[in-house]
Amino acid sequence: EVSKRMEKKSREEFYQVIRTDEAKLGRFKVILDTVEYQGETYPYSYVVQKDSVGVLGFDEDKIILIRQYRHSIKSYEYEIPGGGIELGEKPTDVAAREMLEETGYMAGDIVELGAYYPSPGSSNEVCYLFTAKCKKVKEPDTEPLEFMDAVLVDEQGFTQMIQSGEFKHSMGLVAWLKYCMKRGTNESYRLFTT
């Protein structure tokens, strides 16, 4: 049941933005809004981020993952390939580009899995998810601070990585859930009940 407080309200009816300040910190732009609600003012900040894509790619019956160093958590993490969408780019084109750059695999038969908000409480980013049949065509072409390797794993192994906590990448988890739902299996259900 929807709370009475939220019932029949548009975004503007929740509160009014009185002032907006922004700051650029490295690759991030932070917005600090001052909002008014019922006569009181409050700060509300969030990060403006480029929208992104994630690709659950397959080489035959193996899932293509990357193992990448993530400086913010000082750890190598397993992820699905993905990246930011530049102004004017189509998400499907970015999905193909990121798969090729990060893994050396060319994505064919790209199928949309849907979109989600990775962190709507702190960012405006939308992430578009895809699955694709892929073929190895070259070595990866990574950027200077990208330390990653492509890793192939079968579906059972991937499921075990999720269950054990070895795979924690939210984009990949959502892509796997949407993929399982799209193909009509109950794999995603089994993941969370065993």
PDB file of C-alpha atoms in Angstrom:
ATOM      1  CA  GLU A   1       0.000   0.000   0.000  1.00  0.00           C
ATOM      2  CA  VAL A   2       1.275   3.430  -0.946  1.00  0.00           C
ATOM      3  CA  SER A   3       1.753   5.771   1.975  1.00  0.00           C
ATOM      4  CA  LYS A   4      -0.907   8.486   2.328  1.00  0.00           C
ATOM      5  CA  ARG A   5       1.871  11.077   2.328  1.00  0.00           C
ATOM      6  CA  MET A   6       2.974  10.092  -1.194  1.00  0.00           C
ATOM      7  CA  GLU A   7      -0.456   9.410  -2.654  1.00  0.00           C
ATOM      8  CA  LYS A   8      -1.353  11.486  -5.743  1.00  0.00           C
ATOM      9  CA  LYS A   9       1.689  13.763  -5.506  1.00  0.00           C
ATOM     10  CA  SER A  10       3.891  14.840  -8.364  1.00  0.00           C
ATOM     11  CA  ARG A  11       7.607  15.419  -7.830  1.00  0.00           C
ATOM     12  CA  GLU A  12       7.073  19.149  -7.404  1.00  0.00           C
ATOM     13  CA  GLU A  13       4.543  18.614  -4.618  1.00  0.00           C
ATOM     14  CA  PHE A  14       7.042  16.813  -2.346  1.00  0.00           C
ATOM     15  CA  TYR A  15       9.263  19.853  -1.912  1.00  0.00           C
ATOM     16  CA  GLN A  16      10.465  22.919  -3.734  1.00  0.00           C
ATOM     17  CA  VAL A  17      14.098  23.479  -4.721  1.00  0.00           C
ATOM     18  CA  ILE A  18      15.080  26.894  -3.355  1.00  0.00           C
ATOM     19  CA  ARG A  19      18.728  26.914  -4.414  1.00  0.00           C
ATOM     20  CA  THR A  20      21.125  24.700  -6.353  1.00  0.00           C
ATOM     21  CA  ASP A  21      24.908  24.723  -5.983  1.00  0.00           C
ATOM     22  CA  GLU A  22      27.256  22.426  -7.839  1.00  0.00           C
ATOM     23  CA  ALA A  23      30.859  21.402  -7.445  1.00  0.00           C
ATOM     24  CA  LYS A  24      33.141  19.442  -9.743  1.00  0.00           C
ATOM     25  CA  LEU A  25      35.309  16.888  -7.936  1.00  0.00           C
ATOM     26  CA  GLY A  26      37.510  14.950 -10.343  1.00  0.00           C
ATOM     27  CA  ARG A  27      35.210  13.025 -12.664  1.00  0.00           C
ATOM     28  CA  PHE A  28      32.111  13.723 -10.555  1.00  0.00           C
ATOM     29  CA  LYS A  29      29.740  16.669 -10.380  1.00  0.00           C
ATOM     30  CA  VAL A  30      27.996  17.015  -7.011  1.00  0.00           C
ATOM     31  CA  ILE A  31      24.712  18.894  -6.743  1.00  0.00           C
ATOM     32  CA  LEU A  32      23.714  20.434  -3.431  1.00  0.00           C
ATOM     33  CA  ASP A  33      20.082  21.510  -3.498  1.00  0.00           C
ATOM     34  CA  THR A  34      18.435  23.460  -0.718  1.00  0.00           C
ATOM     35  CA  VAL A  35      14.836  22.258  -0.628  1.00  0.00           C
ATOM     36  CA  GLU A  36      11.816  23.562   1.215  1.00  0.00           C
ATOM     37  CA  TYR A  37       9.201  21.281   2.720  1.00  0.00           C
ATOM     38  CA  GLN A  38       6.363  22.480   4.953  1.00  0.00           C
ATOM     39  CA  GLY A  39       8.103  25.784   5.653  1.00  0.00           C
ATOM     40  CA  GLU A  40      11.481  24.252   6.611  1.00  0.00           C
ATOM     41  CA  THR A  41      14.636  24.092   4.457  1.00  0.00           C
ATOM     42  CA  TYR A  42      16.903  21.067   4.114  1.00  0.00           C
ATOM     43  CA  PRO A  43      20.103  20.209   2.214  1.00  0.00           C
ATOM     44  CA  TYR A  44      19.911  17.427  -0.382  1.00  0.00           C
ATOM     45  CA  SER A  45      23.006  16.372  -2.304  1.00  0.00           C
ATOM     46  CA  TYR A  46      23.549  13.880  -5.100  1.00  0.00           C
ATOM     47  CA  VAL A  47      26.119  12.982  -7.734  1.00  0.00           C
ATOM     48  CA  VAL A  48      25.438  13.649 -11.409  1.00  0.00           C
ATOM     49  CA  GLN A  49      26.861  10.713 -13.346  1.00  0.00           C
ATOM     50  CA  LYS A  50      26.848   9.640 -16.961  1.00  0.00           C
ATOM     51  CA  ASP A  51      24.390   6.898 -17.707  1.00  0.00           C
ATOM     52  CA  SER A  52      26.080   3.546 -18.205  1.00  0.00           C
ATOM     53  CA  VAL A  53      25.775   0.114 -19.758  1.00  0.00           C
ATOM     54  CA  GLY A  54      26.566  -3.390 -18.593  1.00  0.00           C
ATOM     55  CA  VAL A  55      26.883  -6.456 -20.819  1.00  0.00           C
ATOM     56  CA  LEU A  56      26.301 -10.040 -19.751  1.00  0.00           C
ATOM     57  CA  GLY A  57      28.287 -11.564 -22.594  1.00  0.00           C
ATOM     58  CA  PHE A  58      28.577 -15.208 -23.576  1.00  0.00           C
ATOM     59  CA  ASP A  59      31.305 -17.064 -25.477  1.00  0.00           C
ATOM     60  CA  GLU A  60      29.400 -20.230 -26.373  1.00  0.00           C
ATOM     61  CA  ASP A  61      28.208 -21.466 -22.947  1.00  0.00           C
ATOM     62  CA  LYS A  62      30.665 -19.412 -20.871  1.00  0.00           C
ATOM     63  CA  ILE A  63      29.947 -16.041 -19.266  1.00  0.00           C
ATOM     64  CA  ILE A  64      32.554 -13.359 -19.975  1.00  0.00           C
ATOM     65  CA  LEU A  65      33.573 -11.556 -16.779  1.00  0.00           C
ATOM     66  CA  ILE A  66      36.351  -9.150 -16.045  1.00  0.00           C
ATOM     67  CA  ARG A  67      38.486  -9.135 -12.926  1.00  0.00           C
ATOM     68  CA  GLN A  68      39.346  -5.492 -12.349  1.00  0.00           C
ATOM     69  CA  TYR A  69      41.223  -3.503  -9.739  1.00  0.00           C
ATOM     70  CA  ARG A  70      38.908  -0.968  -8.063  1.00  0.00           C
ATOM     71  CA  HIS A  71      40.898   1.727  -6.297  1.00  0.00           C
ATOM     72  CA  SER A  72      37.953   3.013  -4.222  1.00  0.00           C
ATOM     73  CA  ILE A  73      37.801  -0.321  -2.347  1.00  0.00           C
ATOM     74  CA  LYS A  74      41.469  -1.305  -2.911  1.00  0.00           C
ATOM     75  CA  SER A  75      40.474  -4.681  -4.290  1.00  0.00           C
ATOM     76  CA  TYR A  76      40.259  -6.761  -7.453  1.00  0.00           C
ATOM     77  CA  GLU A  77      36.610  -7.474  -8.206  1.00  0.00           C
ATOM     78  CA  TYR A  78      34.748  -9.643 -10.686  1.00  0.00           C
ATOM     79  CA  GLU A  79      32.364  -7.647 -12.868  1.00  0.00           C
ATOM     80  CA  ILE A  80      30.563  -7.741 -16.176  1.00  0.00           C
ATOM     81  CA  PRO A  81      32.007  -5.443 -18.861  1.00  0.00           C
ATOM     82  CA  GLY A  82      30.494  -1.985 -18.995  1.00  0.00           C
ATOM     83  CA  GLY A  83      31.097   1.727 -19.072  1.00  0.00           C
ATOM     84  CA  GLY A  84      29.751   5.244 -19.407  1.00  0.00           C
ATOM     85  CA  ILE A  85      27.585   6.595 -22.198  1.00  0.00           C
ATOM     86  CA  GLU A  86      28.866   9.764 -23.825  1.00  0.00           C
ATOM     87  CA  LEU A  87      26.455  12.455 -25.036  1.00  0.00           C
ATOM     88  CA  GLY A  88      24.716  11.336 -28.244  1.00  0.00           C
ATOM     89  CA  GLU A  89      25.736   7.679 -28.010  1.00  0.00           C
ATOM     90  CA  LYS A  90      23.263   4.823 -28.215  1.00  0.00           C
ATOM     91  CA  PRO A  91      23.438   2.366 -25.306  1.00  0.00           C
ATOM     92  CA  THR A  92      23.702  -0.643 -27.675  1.00  0.00           C
ATOM     93  CA  ASP A  93      26.723   0.931 -29.403  1.00  0.00           C
ATOM     94  CA  VAL A  94      28.378   1.573 -26.041  1.00  0.00           C
ATOM     95  CA  ALA A  95      27.681  -2.015 -24.957  1.00  0.00           C
ATOM     96  CA  ALA A  96      29.464  -3.349 -28.055  1.00  0.00           C
ATOM     97  CA  ARG A  97      32.366  -0.897 -27.643  1.00  0.00           C
ATOM     98  CA  GLU A  98      32.921  -1.653 -23.958  1.00  0.00           C
ATOM     99  CA  MET A  99      32.809  -5.421 -24.509  1.00  0.00           C
ATOM    100  CA  LEU A 100      35.441  -5.119 -27.255  1.00  0.00           C
ATOM    101  CA  GLU A 101      37.685  -2.677 -25.369  1.00  0.00           C
ATOM    102  CA  GLU A 102      37.615  -4.464 -22.014  1.00  0.00           C
ATOM    103  CA  THR A 103      37.712  -8.091 -23.163  1.00  0.00           C
ATOM    104  CA  GLY A 104      38.656  -8.264 -26.848  1.00  0.00           C
ATOM    105  CA  TYR A 105      35.312  -9.953 -27.584  1.00  0.00           C
ATOM    106  CA  MET A 106      33.039  -8.659 -30.346  1.00  0.00           C
ATOM    107  CA  ALA A 107      29.400  -8.563 -29.266  1.00  0.00           C
ATOM    108  CA  GLY A 108      26.810  -9.827 -31.727  1.00  0.00           C
ATOM    109  CA  ASP A 109      23.091 -10.434 -31.270  1.00  0.00           C
ATOM    110  CA  ILE A 110      22.824  -7.781 -28.547  1.00  0.00           C
ATOM    111  CA  VAL A 111      19.567  -8.115 -26.604  1.00  0.00           C
ATOM    112  CA  GLU A 112      18.290  -5.471 -24.190  1.00  0.00           C
ATOM    113  CA  LEU A 113      17.585  -6.714 -20.662  1.00  0.00           C
ATOM    114  CA  GLY A 114      16.212  -3.429 -19.316  1.00  0.00           C
ATOM    115  CA  ALA A 115      17.470  -0.577 -17.156  1.00  0.00           C
ATOM    116  CA  TYR A 116      17.773   0.217 -13.472  1.00  0.00           C
ATOM    117  CA  TYR A 117      18.994   2.925 -11.093  1.00  0.00           C
ATOM    118  CA  PRO A 118      22.191   1.729  -9.357  1.00  0.00           C
ATOM    119  CA  SER A 119      21.906   4.188  -6.461  1.00  0.00           C
ATOM    120  CA  PRO A 120      18.900   6.549  -6.708  1.00  0.00           C
ATOM    121  CA  GLY A 121      19.438   7.928  -3.209  1.00  0.00           C
ATOM    122  CA  SER A 122      22.791   9.428  -4.139  1.00  0.00           C
ATOM    123  CA  SER A 123      23.016   9.559  -7.956  1.00  0.00           C
ATOM    124  CA  ASN A 124      20.917  10.212 -11.058  1.00  0.00           C
ATOM    125  CA  GLU A 125      22.639   7.469 -13.123  1.00  0.00           C
ATOM    126  CA  VAL A 126      20.601   5.060 -15.235  1.00  0.00           C
ATOM    127  CA  CYS A 127      22.251   1.775 -16.198  1.00  0.00           C
ATOM    128  CA  TYR A 128      21.148  -0.052 -19.362  1.00  0.00           C
ATOM    129  CA  LEU A 129      21.714  -3.803 -19.372  1.00  0.00           C
ATOM    130  CA  PHE A 130      22.273  -6.135 -22.296  1.00  0.00           C
ATOM    131  CA  THR A 131      23.180  -9.703 -23.064  1.00  0.00           C
ATOM    132  CA  ALA A 132      25.130 -10.705 -26.151  1.00  0.00           C
ATOM    133  CA  LYS A 133      26.693 -13.636 -27.955  1.00  0.00           C
ATOM    134  CA  CYS A 134      30.367 -12.791 -28.339  1.00  0.00           C
ATOM    135  CA  LYS A 135      33.456 -13.935 -30.200  1.00  0.00           C
ATOM    136  CA  LYS A 136      37.098 -13.275 -29.290  1.00  0.00           C
ATOM    137  CA  VAL A 137      38.660 -11.126 -32.028  1.00  0.00           C
ATOM    138  CA  LYS A 138      41.585  -9.291 -30.397  1.00  0.00           C
ATOM    139  CA  GLU A 139      43.375  -8.432 -27.193  1.00  0.00           C
ATOM    140  CA  PRO A 140      41.690  -5.936 -24.811  1.00  0.00           C
ATOM    141  CA  ASP A 141      42.402  -2.220 -25.288  1.00  0.00           C
ATOM    142  CA  THR A 142      42.263  -0.805 -21.763  1.00  0.00           C
ATOM    143  CA  GLU A 143      42.933   2.693 -20.451  1.00  0.00           C
ATOM    144  CA  PRO A 144      46.064   3.523 -18.389  1.00  0.00           C
ATOM    145  CA  LEU A 145      44.413   3.065 -14.962  1.00  0.00           C
ATOM    146  CA  GLU A 146      42.338   0.018 -15.954  1.00  0.00           C
ATOM    147  CA  PHE A 147      43.935  -3.147 -14.608  1.00  0.00           C
ATOM    148  CA  MET A 148      41.743  -6.032 -15.708  1.00  0.00           C
ATOM    149  CA  ASP A 149      41.662  -9.502 -17.192  1.00  0.00           C
ATOM    150  CA  ALA A 150      38.855 -11.294 -19.003  1.00  0.00           C
ATOM    151  CA  VAL A 151      37.671 -14.463 -17.272  1.00  0.00           C
ATOM    152  CA  LEU A 152      35.345 -17.155 -18.650  1.00  0.00           C
ATOM    153  CA  VAL A 153      33.077 -19.043 -16.279  1.00  0.00           C
ATOM    154  CA  ASP A 154      30.184 -21.426 -16.843  1.00  0.00           C
ATOM    155  CA  GLU A 155      26.729 -20.636 -15.458  1.00  0.00           C
ATOM    156  CA  GLN A 156      27.065 -23.036 -12.542  1.00  0.00           C
ATOM    157  CA  GLY A 157      30.406 -21.510 -11.599  1.00  0.00           C
ATOM    158  CA  PHE A 158      28.933 -18.009 -11.866  1.00  0.00           C
ATOM    159  CA  THR A 159      26.028 -18.987  -9.631  1.00  0.00           C
ATOM    160  CA  GLN A 160      28.513 -20.332  -7.071  1.00  0.00           C
ATOM    161  CA  MET A 161      30.499 -17.075  -7.257  1.00  0.00           C
ATOM    162  CA  ILE A 162      27.316 -15.148  -6.470  1.00  0.00           C
ATOM    163  CA  GLN A 163      26.283 -17.444  -3.624  1.00  0.00           C
ATOM    164  CA  SER A 164      29.728 -17.358  -2.020  1.00  0.00           C
ATOM    165  CA  GLY A 165      29.989 -13.563  -2.260  1.00  0.00           C
ATOM    166  CA  GLU A 166      32.951 -13.721  -4.631  1.00  0.00           C
ATOM    167  CA  PHE A 167      30.868 -11.848  -7.247  1.00  0.00           C
ATOM    168  CA  LYS A 168      29.380  -8.677  -5.711  1.00  0.00           C
ATOM    169  CA  HIS A 169      29.030  -6.362  -8.716  1.00  0.00           C
ATOM    170  CA  SER A 170      25.496  -4.934  -8.547  1.00  0.00           C
ATOM    171  CA  MET A 171      25.294  -4.294 -12.290  1.00  0.00           C
ATOM    172  CA  GLY A 172      26.191  -7.919 -12.942  1.00  0.00           C
ATOM    173  CA  LEU A 173      23.769  -9.207 -10.309  1.00  0.00           C
ATOM    174  CA  VAL A 174      20.874  -7.239 -11.798  1.00  0.00           C
ATOM    175  CA  ALA A 175      21.849  -8.296 -15.341  1.00  0.00           C
ATOM    176  CA  TRP A 176      21.911 -11.970 -14.264  1.00  0.00           C
ATOM    177  CA  LEU A 177      18.515 -11.671 -12.583  1.00  0.00           C
ATOM    178  CA  LYS A 178      16.988  -9.979 -15.643  1.00  0.00           C
ATOM    179  CA  TYR A 179      18.632 -12.510 -17.970  1.00  0.00           C
ATOM    180  CA  CYS A 180      17.253 -15.462 -15.994  1.00  0.00           C
ATOM    181  CA  MET A 181      13.802 -13.898 -15.909  1.00  0.00           C
ATOM    182  CA  LYS A 182      13.899 -13.164 -19.652  1.00  0.00           C
ATOM    183  CA  ARG A 183      14.814 -16.715 -20.582  1.00  0.00           C
ATOM    184  CA  GLY A 184      12.079 -18.026 -18.305  1.00  0.00           C
ATOM    185  CA  THR A 185      14.157 -20.024 -15.860  1.00  0.00           C
ATOM    186  CA  ASN A 186      13.919 -20.008 -12.118  1.00  0.00           C
ATOM    187  CA  GLU A 187      17.725 -19.782 -11.738  1.00  0.00           C
ATOM    188  CA  SER A 188      17.443 -16.364 -10.094  1.00  0.00           C
ATOM    189  CA  TYR A 189      14.925 -17.754  -7.607  1.00  0.00           C
ATOM    190  CA  ARG A 190      17.227 -20.683  -6.745  1.00  0.00           C
ATOM    191  CA  LEU A 191      20.094 -18.247  -6.144  1.00  0.00           C
ATOM    192  CA  PHE A 192      18.316 -16.635  -3.246  1.00  0.00           C
ATOM    193  CA  THR A 193      16.677 -19.684  -1.727  1.00  0.00           C
ATOM    194  CA  THR A 194      19.646 -22.064  -1.409  1.00  0.00           C
TER     195      THR A 194
END
